[in-house]
Amino acid sequence: MSKLEEQLAARLSDRETRSQLRRLTTFPADNVDFSSNAYLSLSLVPEIRSAYHSLLEKHADPPPFLGSGGSRLLDGNSTLAENLERDIAAFHNAPAGLLFNSGFDANVGLVSCLPQPGDVIVYDELIHASAHDGMKLSRAAERIPFKHNCVAGNGGLDAVLQGLGIEKSVFILVEGVYSMDGDVAPLKEIVDCVKLRLPDNGYIIVDEAHSTGIFGNQGRGLVCELGLEKEIFVRLHTFGKAMSSFGVKESGRTGQDDKAMGSDPRRNLSKAIDLKQDLVKDIWTTSLLKS
């Protein structure tokens, strides 16, 4: 065994001793799932599966590839991707959206590229690790945490923003729902604070990974539930949680009104979300009452 292999073996052994060694595993199909992020079990809805297969078969401009064939900037773009971006943006009451491979890619790409030299990033201390990875690559001059879900008081968002000037852009990173504890961000208070302290140079970014599908009309998310679409600079809606898929969409703020679903082809998905959403909220309420 080489020196490197010995070092790695020792690290693995140490992790196992501390019960921190993780392994890949599979589960029987008849198991009850209490561990995944697929809150609404949409992957099990037959109508959604059939609609997906039908879309792939009927889409012929151009025929869909099994794989992109390259980046979207080269020859990997498609009308399917562009239509999906447009439809999902409209669903979340946003003017436009951009697809990413995953929530990790979206956070790293956005946070590393958006702040310019001299700008500042202010973030909730419990923001997702992928946002930290983006901040490490960012050109921002400062990265300042504030106390989790705290707006006023020592260490809160207001105290941090008071010390910042108006000559640089300030990006405030929060999540709609924090995955580890399940607590919800006080978005209205955060918006009010940013508008008071940084009316012209404060930009709020909300990661809605765990609030998509759970909050808002037909699962549009916490921002839509609170009617804050015009106040949030960017929202991230991942597909790997309640949507039971993979990927993510980033959308910007808008002045548009919600569009009625009407004959929109997304109505089947919305109906499924409505039904599952009620069930999940009932389960959460029952669990809270018992605890």
Short mmCIF file of C-alpha atoms in Angstrom, two decimals:
data_model
loop_
_atom_site.label_atom_id
_atom_site.label_comp_id
_atom_site.label_asym_id
_atom_site.label_seq_id
_atom_site.Cartn_x
_atom_site.Cartn_y
_atom_site.Cartn_z
CA MET A 1 0.00 0.00 0.00
CA SER A 2 1.38 3.40 -0.99
CA LYS A 3 1.76 6.30 1.44
CA LEU A 4 -1.26 8.04 -0.09
CA GLU A 5 -3.39 4.91 0.22
CA GLU A 6 -2.32 4.52 3.85
CA GLN A 7 -3.32 8.12 4.56
CA LEU A 8 -6.70 7.69 2.91
CA ALA A 9 -7.32 4.39 4.72
CA ALA A 10 -6.49 6.06 8.03
CA ARG A 11 -8.90 8.90 7.30
CA LEU A 12 -11.67 6.46 6.40
CA SER A 13 -11.03 4.45 9.55
CA ASP A 14 -11.15 7.62 11.63
CA ARG A 15 -14.46 8.63 10.10
CA GLU A 16 -15.91 5.18 10.76
CA THR A 17 -14.80 5.39 14.40
CA ARG A 18 -16.64 8.71 14.72
CA SER A 19 -19.74 7.32 12.91
CA GLN A 20 -19.15 9.78 10.06
CA LEU A 21 -18.42 7.31 7.28
CA ARG A 22 -21.14 7.32 4.66
CA ARG A 23 -21.83 4.63 2.08
CA LEU A 24 -24.04 4.36 -0.97
CA THR A 25 -27.02 2.10 -0.51
CA THR A 26 -30.29 1.15 -2.15
CA PHE A 27 -33.67 0.47 -0.60
CA PRO A 28 -36.46 -2.00 -1.45
CA ALA A 29 -39.21 -0.51 -3.59
CA ASP A 30 -41.86 -1.23 -0.94
CA ASN A 31 -40.06 0.76 1.77
CA VAL A 32 -41.73 3.88 3.16
CA ASP A 33 -39.50 6.86 2.38
CA PHE A 34 -38.84 9.29 5.23
CA SER A 35 -35.39 10.43 4.12
CA SER A 36 -35.54 11.89 0.61
CA ASN A 37 -36.26 15.47 -0.40
CA ALA A 38 -39.05 14.45 -2.81
CA TYR A 39 -41.66 15.90 -0.47
CA LEU A 40 -44.60 15.58 -2.84
CA SER A 41 -43.70 12.25 -4.51
CA LEU A 42 -44.37 13.78 -7.92
CA SER A 43 -42.13 11.18 -9.57
CA LEU A 44 -44.82 8.63 -8.75
CA VAL A 45 -47.68 10.54 -10.42
CA PRO A 46 -48.56 8.58 -13.61
CA GLU A 47 -49.96 11.62 -15.44
CA ILE A 48 -46.69 13.52 -15.08
CA ARG A 49 -44.63 10.57 -16.27
CA SER A 50 -46.90 10.06 -19.30
CA ALA A 51 -46.85 13.76 -20.17
CA TYR A 52 -43.06 13.77 -20.02
CA HIS A 53 -42.70 10.79 -22.33
CA SER A 54 -45.31 12.20 -24.70
CA LEU A 55 -43.48 15.52 -24.89
CA LEU A 56 -40.22 13.83 -25.85
CA GLU A 57 -41.92 11.77 -28.54
CA LYS A 58 -43.84 14.66 -30.10
CA HIS A 59 -41.18 17.34 -29.94
CA ALA A 60 -39.63 17.52 -33.40
CA ASP A 61 -38.01 20.95 -33.82
CA PRO A 62 -35.31 19.64 -33.71
CA PRO A 63 -35.68 16.03 -32.51
CA PRO A 64 -34.41 15.72 -28.93
CA PHE A 65 -30.95 14.29 -28.44
CA LEU A 66 -30.06 11.74 -25.79
CA GLY A 67 -27.66 14.24 -24.28
CA SER A 68 -26.93 17.84 -25.12
CA GLY A 69 -24.02 17.28 -27.50
CA GLY A 70 -22.25 20.30 -26.05
CA SER A 71 -22.76 23.41 -23.96
CA ARG A 72 -25.77 25.58 -24.69
CA LEU A 73 -23.49 28.34 -25.98
CA LEU A 74 -22.23 25.94 -28.65
CA ASP A 75 -24.74 23.44 -30.06
CA GLY A 76 -26.37 22.10 -26.89
CA ASN A 77 -29.29 24.53 -26.76
CA SER A 78 -32.82 23.46 -27.71
CA THR A 79 -36.32 24.85 -28.01
CA LEU A 80 -37.26 22.44 -25.23
CA ALA A 81 -34.86 24.19 -22.86
CA GLU A 82 -35.93 27.67 -23.94
CA ASN A 83 -39.62 26.83 -23.65
CA LEU A 84 -39.05 25.33 -20.22
CA GLU A 85 -37.24 28.46 -19.05
CA ARG A 86 -40.05 30.67 -20.33
CA ASP A 87 -42.85 28.54 -18.87
CA ILE A 88 -41.28 28.15 -15.44
CA ALA A 89 -40.43 31.85 -15.26
CA ALA A 90 -44.06 32.70 -16.04
CA PHE A 91 -45.24 30.20 -13.43
CA HIS A 92 -43.14 31.97 -10.78
CA ASN A 93 -44.19 35.43 -12.02
CA ALA A 94 -40.76 36.37 -13.33
CA PRO A 95 -39.75 37.94 -16.67
CA ALA A 96 -37.14 35.30 -17.49
CA GLY A 97 -35.28 32.32 -16.12
CA LEU A 98 -32.06 30.42 -16.69
CA LEU A 99 -31.64 26.66 -16.29
CA PHE A 100 -28.70 25.08 -14.48
CA ASN A 101 -27.69 21.46 -14.01
CA SER A 102 -28.19 21.56 -10.24
CA GLY A 103 -28.69 23.81 -7.25
CA PHE A 104 -24.98 23.56 -6.52
CA ASP A 105 -24.11 24.77 -10.03
CA ALA A 106 -26.63 27.59 -9.79
CA ASN A 107 -25.38 28.87 -6.44
CA VAL A 108 -21.73 28.63 -7.42
CA GLY A 109 -22.32 30.20 -10.83
CA LEU A 110 -24.49 33.05 -9.57
CA VAL A 111 -22.57 33.97 -6.42
CA SER A 112 -19.16 33.72 -8.07
CA CYS A 113 -20.05 35.80 -11.14
CA LEU A 114 -22.63 38.39 -10.11
CA PRO A 115 -20.72 40.48 -7.50
CA GLN A 116 -18.13 42.72 -9.12
CA PRO A 117 -14.80 43.86 -7.65
CA GLY A 118 -15.48 46.05 -4.62
CA ASP A 119 -18.99 44.69 -4.02
CA VAL A 120 -20.12 43.11 -0.75
CA ILE A 121 -21.89 39.84 0.03
CA VAL A 122 -23.95 39.65 3.23
CA TYR A 123 -25.26 36.21 4.07
CA ASP A 124 -27.23 34.31 6.68
CA GLU A 125 -24.77 32.31 8.78
CA LEU A 126 -26.63 29.09 7.94
CA ILE A 127 -26.71 29.63 4.18
CA HIS A 128 -26.13 26.48 2.13
CA ALA A 129 -22.57 25.23 1.62
CA SER A 130 -22.83 25.74 -2.15
CA ALA A 131 -23.26 29.49 -1.58
CA HIS A 132 -20.02 29.44 0.42
CA ASP A 133 -18.31 27.73 -2.51
CA GLY A 134 -19.57 30.50 -4.77
CA MET A 135 -18.34 33.16 -2.37
CA LYS A 136 -14.86 31.64 -2.35
CA LEU A 137 -14.70 32.17 -6.12
CA SER A 138 -16.34 35.59 -6.02
CA ARG A 139 -14.61 38.89 -6.73
CA ALA A 140 -16.50 40.58 -3.90
CA ALA A 141 -14.35 42.67 -1.57
CA GLU A 142 -16.13 41.53 1.60
CA ARG A 143 -18.22 38.56 2.74
CA ILE A 144 -20.11 39.31 5.94
CA PRO A 145 -22.36 36.86 7.82
CA PHE A 146 -25.30 37.86 10.00
CA LYS A 147 -27.01 35.91 12.77
CA HIS A 148 -29.39 33.26 11.46
CA ASN A 149 -32.86 34.64 10.68
CA CYS A 150 -32.07 37.72 12.77
CA VAL A 151 -32.96 41.12 11.33
CA ALA A 152 -32.77 43.42 14.37
CA GLY A 153 -30.45 43.21 17.35
CA ASN A 154 -26.78 42.41 17.82
CA GLY A 155 -25.32 40.50 14.92
CA GLY A 156 -28.49 40.86 12.89
CA LEU A 157 -28.91 41.98 9.30
CA ASP A 158 -29.77 45.57 10.19
CA ALA A 159 -26.60 46.01 12.23
CA VAL A 160 -24.49 44.67 9.37
CA LEU A 161 -26.13 46.83 6.70
CA GLN A 162 -25.78 50.02 8.73
CA GLY A 163 -22.02 49.89 8.31
CA LEU A 164 -22.10 49.65 4.53
CA GLY A 165 -22.01 52.55 2.10
CA ILE A 166 -24.11 53.29 -0.95
CA GLU A 167 -21.30 53.34 -3.50
CA LYS A 168 -21.08 49.55 -3.92
CA SER A 169 -23.58 46.81 -4.64
CA VAL A 170 -24.53 44.64 -1.68
CA PHE A 171 -25.92 41.14 -2.25
CA ILE A 172 -27.91 39.58 0.59
CA LEU A 173 -28.06 35.77 0.49
CA VAL A 174 -30.82 33.90 2.33
CA GLU A 175 -32.91 30.76 1.94
CA GLY A 176 -36.69 30.49 1.93
CA VAL A 177 -36.64 27.40 4.14
CA TYR A 178 -33.45 26.20 5.80
CA SER A 179 -33.04 22.49 5.25
CA MET A 180 -31.39 21.42 8.50
CA ASP A 181 -33.93 22.89 10.94
CA GLY A 182 -36.84 23.59 8.61
CA ASP A 183 -37.23 27.18 9.80
CA VAL A 184 -38.54 29.87 7.46
CA ALA A 185 -36.74 33.11 6.64
CA PRO A 186 -38.47 36.33 7.77
CA LEU A 187 -38.47 37.60 4.20
CA LYS A 188 -40.81 40.55 4.70
CA GLU A 189 -38.64 41.88 7.53
CA ILE A 190 -35.50 41.27 5.46
CA VAL A 191 -36.97 43.17 2.51
CA ASP A 192 -38.01 46.08 4.74
CA CYS A 193 -34.55 46.24 6.28
CA VAL A 194 -32.76 46.23 2.93
CA LYS A 195 -35.09 48.89 1.50
CA LEU A 196 -34.44 51.07 4.56
CA ARG A 197 -30.66 50.71 4.69
CA LEU A 198 -29.78 50.12 1.03
CA PRO A 199 -32.68 51.43 -1.07
CA ASP A 200 -30.65 51.71 -4.27
CA ASN A 201 -27.84 49.19 -3.94
CA GLY A 202 -29.19 46.23 -1.96
CA TYR A 203 -30.00 43.04 -3.88
CA ILE A 204 -31.68 40.09 -2.17
CA ILE A 205 -31.07 36.56 -3.46
CA VAL A 206 -33.36 33.82 -2.14
CA ASP A 207 -32.60 30.13 -2.47
CA GLU A 208 -36.04 28.49 -2.63
CA ALA A 209 -34.76 24.93 -2.86
CA HIS A 210 -36.82 23.76 0.11
CA SER A 211 -39.78 26.14 -0.24
CA THR A 212 -40.59 25.35 -3.87
CA GLY A 213 -43.62 23.07 -4.06
CA ILE A 214 -44.50 23.65 -0.40
CA PHE A 215 -45.25 27.36 -0.09
CA GLY A 216 -47.23 29.61 -2.39
CA ASN A 217 -50.14 29.10 -4.73
CA GLN A 218 -49.57 25.78 -6.54
CA GLY A 219 -46.11 25.52 -5.00
CA ARG A 220 -44.66 28.73 -6.44
CA GLY A 221 -42.51 29.27 -3.36
CA LEU A 222 -42.25 31.56 -0.35
CA VAL A 223 -41.50 34.71 -2.35
CA CYS A 224 -44.72 34.34 -4.33
CA GLU A 225 -46.72 33.44 -1.23
CA LEU A 226 -45.64 36.73 0.37
CA GLY A 227 -46.09 38.73 -2.84
CA LEU A 228 -42.45 39.83 -2.88
CA GLU A 229 -41.60 39.08 -6.52
CA LYS A 230 -40.78 42.73 -7.24
CA GLU A 231 -38.49 42.99 -4.22
CA ILE A 232 -36.27 39.94 -4.72
CA PHE A 233 -33.40 40.30 -7.16
CA VAL A 234 -32.91 36.59 -7.91
CA ARG A 235 -34.71 33.41 -6.86
CA LEU A 236 -33.36 29.88 -7.19
CA HIS A 237 -35.94 27.12 -7.65
CA THR A 238 -34.41 23.65 -7.65
CA PHE A 239 -36.01 20.61 -9.25
CA GLY A 240 -34.35 18.04 -7.01
CA LYS A 241 -36.59 18.46 -3.96
CA ALA A 242 -40.37 18.74 -4.22
CA MET A 243 -40.20 18.50 -8.02
CA SER A 244 -38.65 15.01 -7.78
CA SER A 245 -36.23 15.65 -10.64
CA PHE A 246 -32.88 17.41 -11.04
CA GLY A 247 -31.66 20.82 -12.14
CA VAL A 248 -32.53 24.36 -11.11
CA LYS A 249 -33.93 27.58 -12.53
CA GLU A 250 -32.86 31.10 -11.59
CA SER A 251 -35.32 33.94 -12.12
CA GLY A 252 -35.14 37.70 -11.65
CA ARG A 253 -37.62 40.12 -10.19
CA THR A 254 -40.61 41.30 -12.18
CA GLY A 255 -43.50 43.69 -12.33
CA GLN A 256 -45.75 41.22 -14.10
CA ASP A 257 -48.97 39.93 -12.62
CA ASP A 258 -49.61 36.24 -12.08
CA LYS A 259 -50.99 34.57 -15.18
CA ALA A 260 -54.07 32.42 -14.86
CA MET A 261 -53.33 28.77 -15.51
CA GLY A 262 -56.35 28.38 -17.84
CA SER A 263 -55.47 25.93 -20.59
CA ASP A 264 -51.77 26.09 -19.75
CA PRO A 265 -50.13 22.65 -20.25
CA ARG A 266 -48.64 23.01 -16.76
CA ARG A 267 -52.07 22.60 -15.16
CA ASN A 268 -51.66 18.85 -14.56
CA LEU A 269 -48.47 19.47 -12.62
CA SER A 270 -50.14 22.27 -10.68
CA LYS A 271 -53.11 20.07 -9.76
CA ALA A 272 -50.78 17.36 -8.56
CA ILE A 273 -48.86 19.87 -6.45
CA ASP A 274 -52.11 21.21 -4.97
CA LEU A 275 -53.20 17.75 -3.82
CA LYS A 276 -49.81 16.70 -2.47
CA GLN A 277 -49.23 20.10 -0.88
CA ASP A 278 -52.33 19.76 1.30
CA LEU A 279 -51.22 16.30 2.41
CA VAL A 280 -47.71 17.46 3.32
CA LYS A 281 -49.02 20.42 5.32
CA ASP A 282 -51.41 18.10 7.17
CA ILE A 283 -48.51 15.79 8.04
CA TRP A 284 -46.35 18.70 9.20
CA THR A 285 -49.19 20.11 11.33
CA THR A 286 -49.88 16.73 12.93
CA SER A 287 -46.19 16.21 13.67
CA LEU A 288 -45.87 19.65 15.27
CA LEU A 289 -48.94 19.07 17.44
CA LYS A 290 -47.54 15.76 18.65
CA SER A 291 -44.08 17.13 19.42
#
